[in-house]
Amino acid sequence: MEAVKTQDVTANDLSWQIQYQHDRCTLCGRCLAACSFRAIEAVMEKRLVGLPTENQPAYRIMPAIRQKNSLTEACVGCGMCEKVCPNQAIRPVKNPYSRQNLLARAGGSPIKRGGRDNLHQDRTLDKIVVGRISQMTDPSLDAERHTFDILAPFGRILPPHELPFKNDGHSLQAEGQTPPVNWIYPVIFGDMSIGALSARAWEALALAVAYLNEKHHMPVRMSSGEGGMPQKLLGSEQLKYMILQIASGHFGWNRIIQAIPRMKADPAGILIKIGQGAKPGDGGLLPAAKVAEHIQAIRGVPKADLLSPPNHQGLYSIEESVQKMFLSMNAAFKFRVPVAIKCAASATSVSVYNNLLRDPYRICGGFLLDGIHGGTGAANEVSMDHTGHPVISKTRECYLAAVKQGRQGQIPLWAGGGLGLTGNAAADAFKMICLGANGVFISRILIQLMGCIGNEQGRCNACNTGKCPTGICTQDPRLVKRLDVDRAAANIVDYMLALDYELRKLMAPIGNSSLPVGRSDALISLDKDVADKLAIQYAC
Amino acid sequence: MCRIGAIKSKVPFHPSRALRLMLPQQEGHDNSGFAMVMQDLDGVFAGYKEQPLLSLACTQNGLKLVKDFMDASGFMPVKEYIPRVNRVAGLDIKAMPHYVFRAYDYPEYFRDRSRPEKEELLLDTRLELRRLLSENDSGYVFSFWPDVLTLKEIGDPKDIAVYFRLWDDNGALMAKNIVTQCRQNTNYDIVRYAAHPFFLQGYTLCANGENTFYTRNKEFQLSLHRGYTGFESDSQNFLYTLHYVLHELKWPISYYKHVITPLPFEEIQQRSDRRELDLIRQSLGHLEINGPNTIIAMLPDSRIMTCCDSKKLRPVVIGGDETTMAIASEVCGLQAILPHRDESRDIYPGEREVVVITPELEVERWKQ
């Protein structure tokens, strides 16, 4: 008998097990070709084919498909094998007895993955209901026919008494310069860089944004993510739909600065990323496997792991950030483009927001709070699952802190992280807006719309490996080709149209034709603790 | 839905006329209260136009608290009108023991101060009186302002009129302007303060309908001015915004409508004053109302104005003759007091329109 070591890894130790029915398999090999993780292999198996006779052996050596007993080539449950199999002969099944978490760390290094946190399934937003319905004396509106004004500001808002108005007794004339403000759709496509996404996926997003703007007149804006963007886009009119991001690695920023003289249009905004929800307190990471040639060209880097520092080097206070980063970013675009920051939601978020609100230069044009659920890039699993702060209560606290000072709206609040997790981003956005956000940003749901099959139950989440089976989060040309750009863009456009309709369907019954920012009276919670924390009505 | 009304006349008239304006519109009342603000007074207060007039309802203890406070503050009473009430049995009224309308001279050290300084003193004094009476559960102070008299009462407007002898035109209470309403606010407990109209530093306002942006209006107003207090009704938001735009920001009146019902973004972009309107919408978005309302407001300079919500869900009509103009929710109100007016000249303002009646009874209309 062959010696078996009890500590060897077997398929039963892995998170996903391959169920294979050899009697259905025609050995076409499509599953092998489709599995980007090489979690299955073609083998020869000795099978019993009947009772032995004198001339006929009882066993036959037959070709078959088998799961590899390997941690580095473990199945991630993406289901591509099942998708391509013509006979339903193979599929991954979640293994409830997995030991992968223990075994994977036994090599001495932490688990890294992309995707989403897998622990926090109990959503506060699902415990909130729109409970104040207009009836009789304040009739609800007709979502089909009424005109709705669904726009949110991106940029610094001056308090009324500081508006530079000259009053001649009959009319007001604005004089001098005011901070730039762009009114945009209250849903921003969140920052997923052109390195984290495949060029085709990023193109699909940009295409969807342009289509929504130009065909449907929905002024949706998209954040570039860290790492710059193609030169052609920087020099095109469509730049006005993009929010350019700068993060601690400054990747791609040099090319952007150099492109400024050639820009035909101003970008919609500048977003300085201080932190991110998936791995708060951690910088970005683009593994070398994903640093393709075009990424190297855009960022001006060799093919190597690209790590952004966890902080912005040389900045040690909020005031300093304001003075250096904001001022330089504002000046770079001659004070015509609003500059905002994105922070990971944290116990300290309110302090940061307060400080920005009190900035005498009034140049921070937006505060994007990224909650615990976020993430598409590479992160340590321990960070993704165990660090961060839910975005809901922190957004509410920031809003109420501004209310206390009478400064609400002066730095528009945008919230993201876990919005649209259950597939309905409109309901989540509406509730966040009622709680005080001016708008929201969504990311993960966008890649899901493109075809990403990752989920919160540990399926796939291999964005960091460069082996994304759907061609969304990879730079492998063979895999990237799997993504149908037009269909991905169309899915996003269609979803946004549905979202827009659903937003109106929520605004109409509360009798609002413009965004109900801060209309917390429209919400109730069936959970007393949630109601108390968010200062909304408790109902049962 | 409430019914609201206002009368402006070149000739002083008695509150009975305001009642006759409102009672035909009774379907819109729940008969839970009556309130009116009289401005440009005649009758007993004709000779005291510069002296601030205190209007309050209180208990015996409240009377003493107010007297002590006003004495200590240096205000000298110069004229008083105590309504001789008619205590008929069975009236639907929850009357307070005392109603006081008393004109004062400013404290001696304040007499030569500027008008703005006096305005601040009067506001602080009223707020302090309100706090004092509220803490001791001893009464309500409605206004403290020159040439302005306010009465608010809980009960059936007709019974309230009987109680205060408001049907008897004896010439004591007369004014050229009255803004009035005949109900309490259903969103809140029945308290005297909740009855429309509301008053602040010369600005009077009543509204019907609902303000769906009440919470965000209130949250913003709380930090704008110390006088923005009470919030017994979602319509108070309109008054505070009116005061803020005209008194604090000192903007022309045409911008009030732009604040409470801003134009849609697309329309703003087509206007030549798009930059100003855009900045206003940015900075004052929290004062937008976005609910069904018509408002009637009276300004310190005696102008009366009306405008509606941007969806035009509430009715209002303006009509009159050479000596009197009136605004009412329903035309039957106008019919009751101005039956001989030229009805073809009645104005039914649109959702973007503002109508102002000047002291000379000229009617100004403009589109937002």
CSV table of C-alpha atoms in Angstrom, one decimal, chain A residues 23 38 58 83 117 179 200 206 218 222 248 252 277 359 396 400 419 483 507:
chain,number,residue,atom,x,y,z
A,23,ASP,CA,-20.3,8.8,-16.8
A,38,ARG,CA,-5.5,25.2,-12.8
A,58,ALA,CA,-11.6,-6.2,-14.1
A,83,LYS,CA,-20.4,26.9,-17.2
A,117,ASP,CA,-15.2,40.6,3.4
A,179,PRO,CA,-15.1,77.3,-5.3
A,200,ARG,CA,-11.6,45.9,-21.2
A,206,ALA,CA,-16.0,54.3,-19.2
A,218,MET,CA,-27.6,61.1,-16.5
A,222,MET,CA,-16.5,57.7,-12.6
A,248,SER,CA,-0.2,57.7,-1.7
A,252,GLY,CA,0.0,57.6,-13.0
A,277,GLY,CA,-12.7,50.6,3.1
A,359,ASP,CA,-10.7,74.9,7.1
A,396,ARG,CA,-24.8,59.9,10.0
A,400,LEU,CA,-25.0,65.5,12.5
A,419,LEU,CA,-24.0,49.7,-1.0
A,483,LEU,CA,-15.1,39.8,-21.3
A,507,MET,CA,-38.8,59.8,-3.8
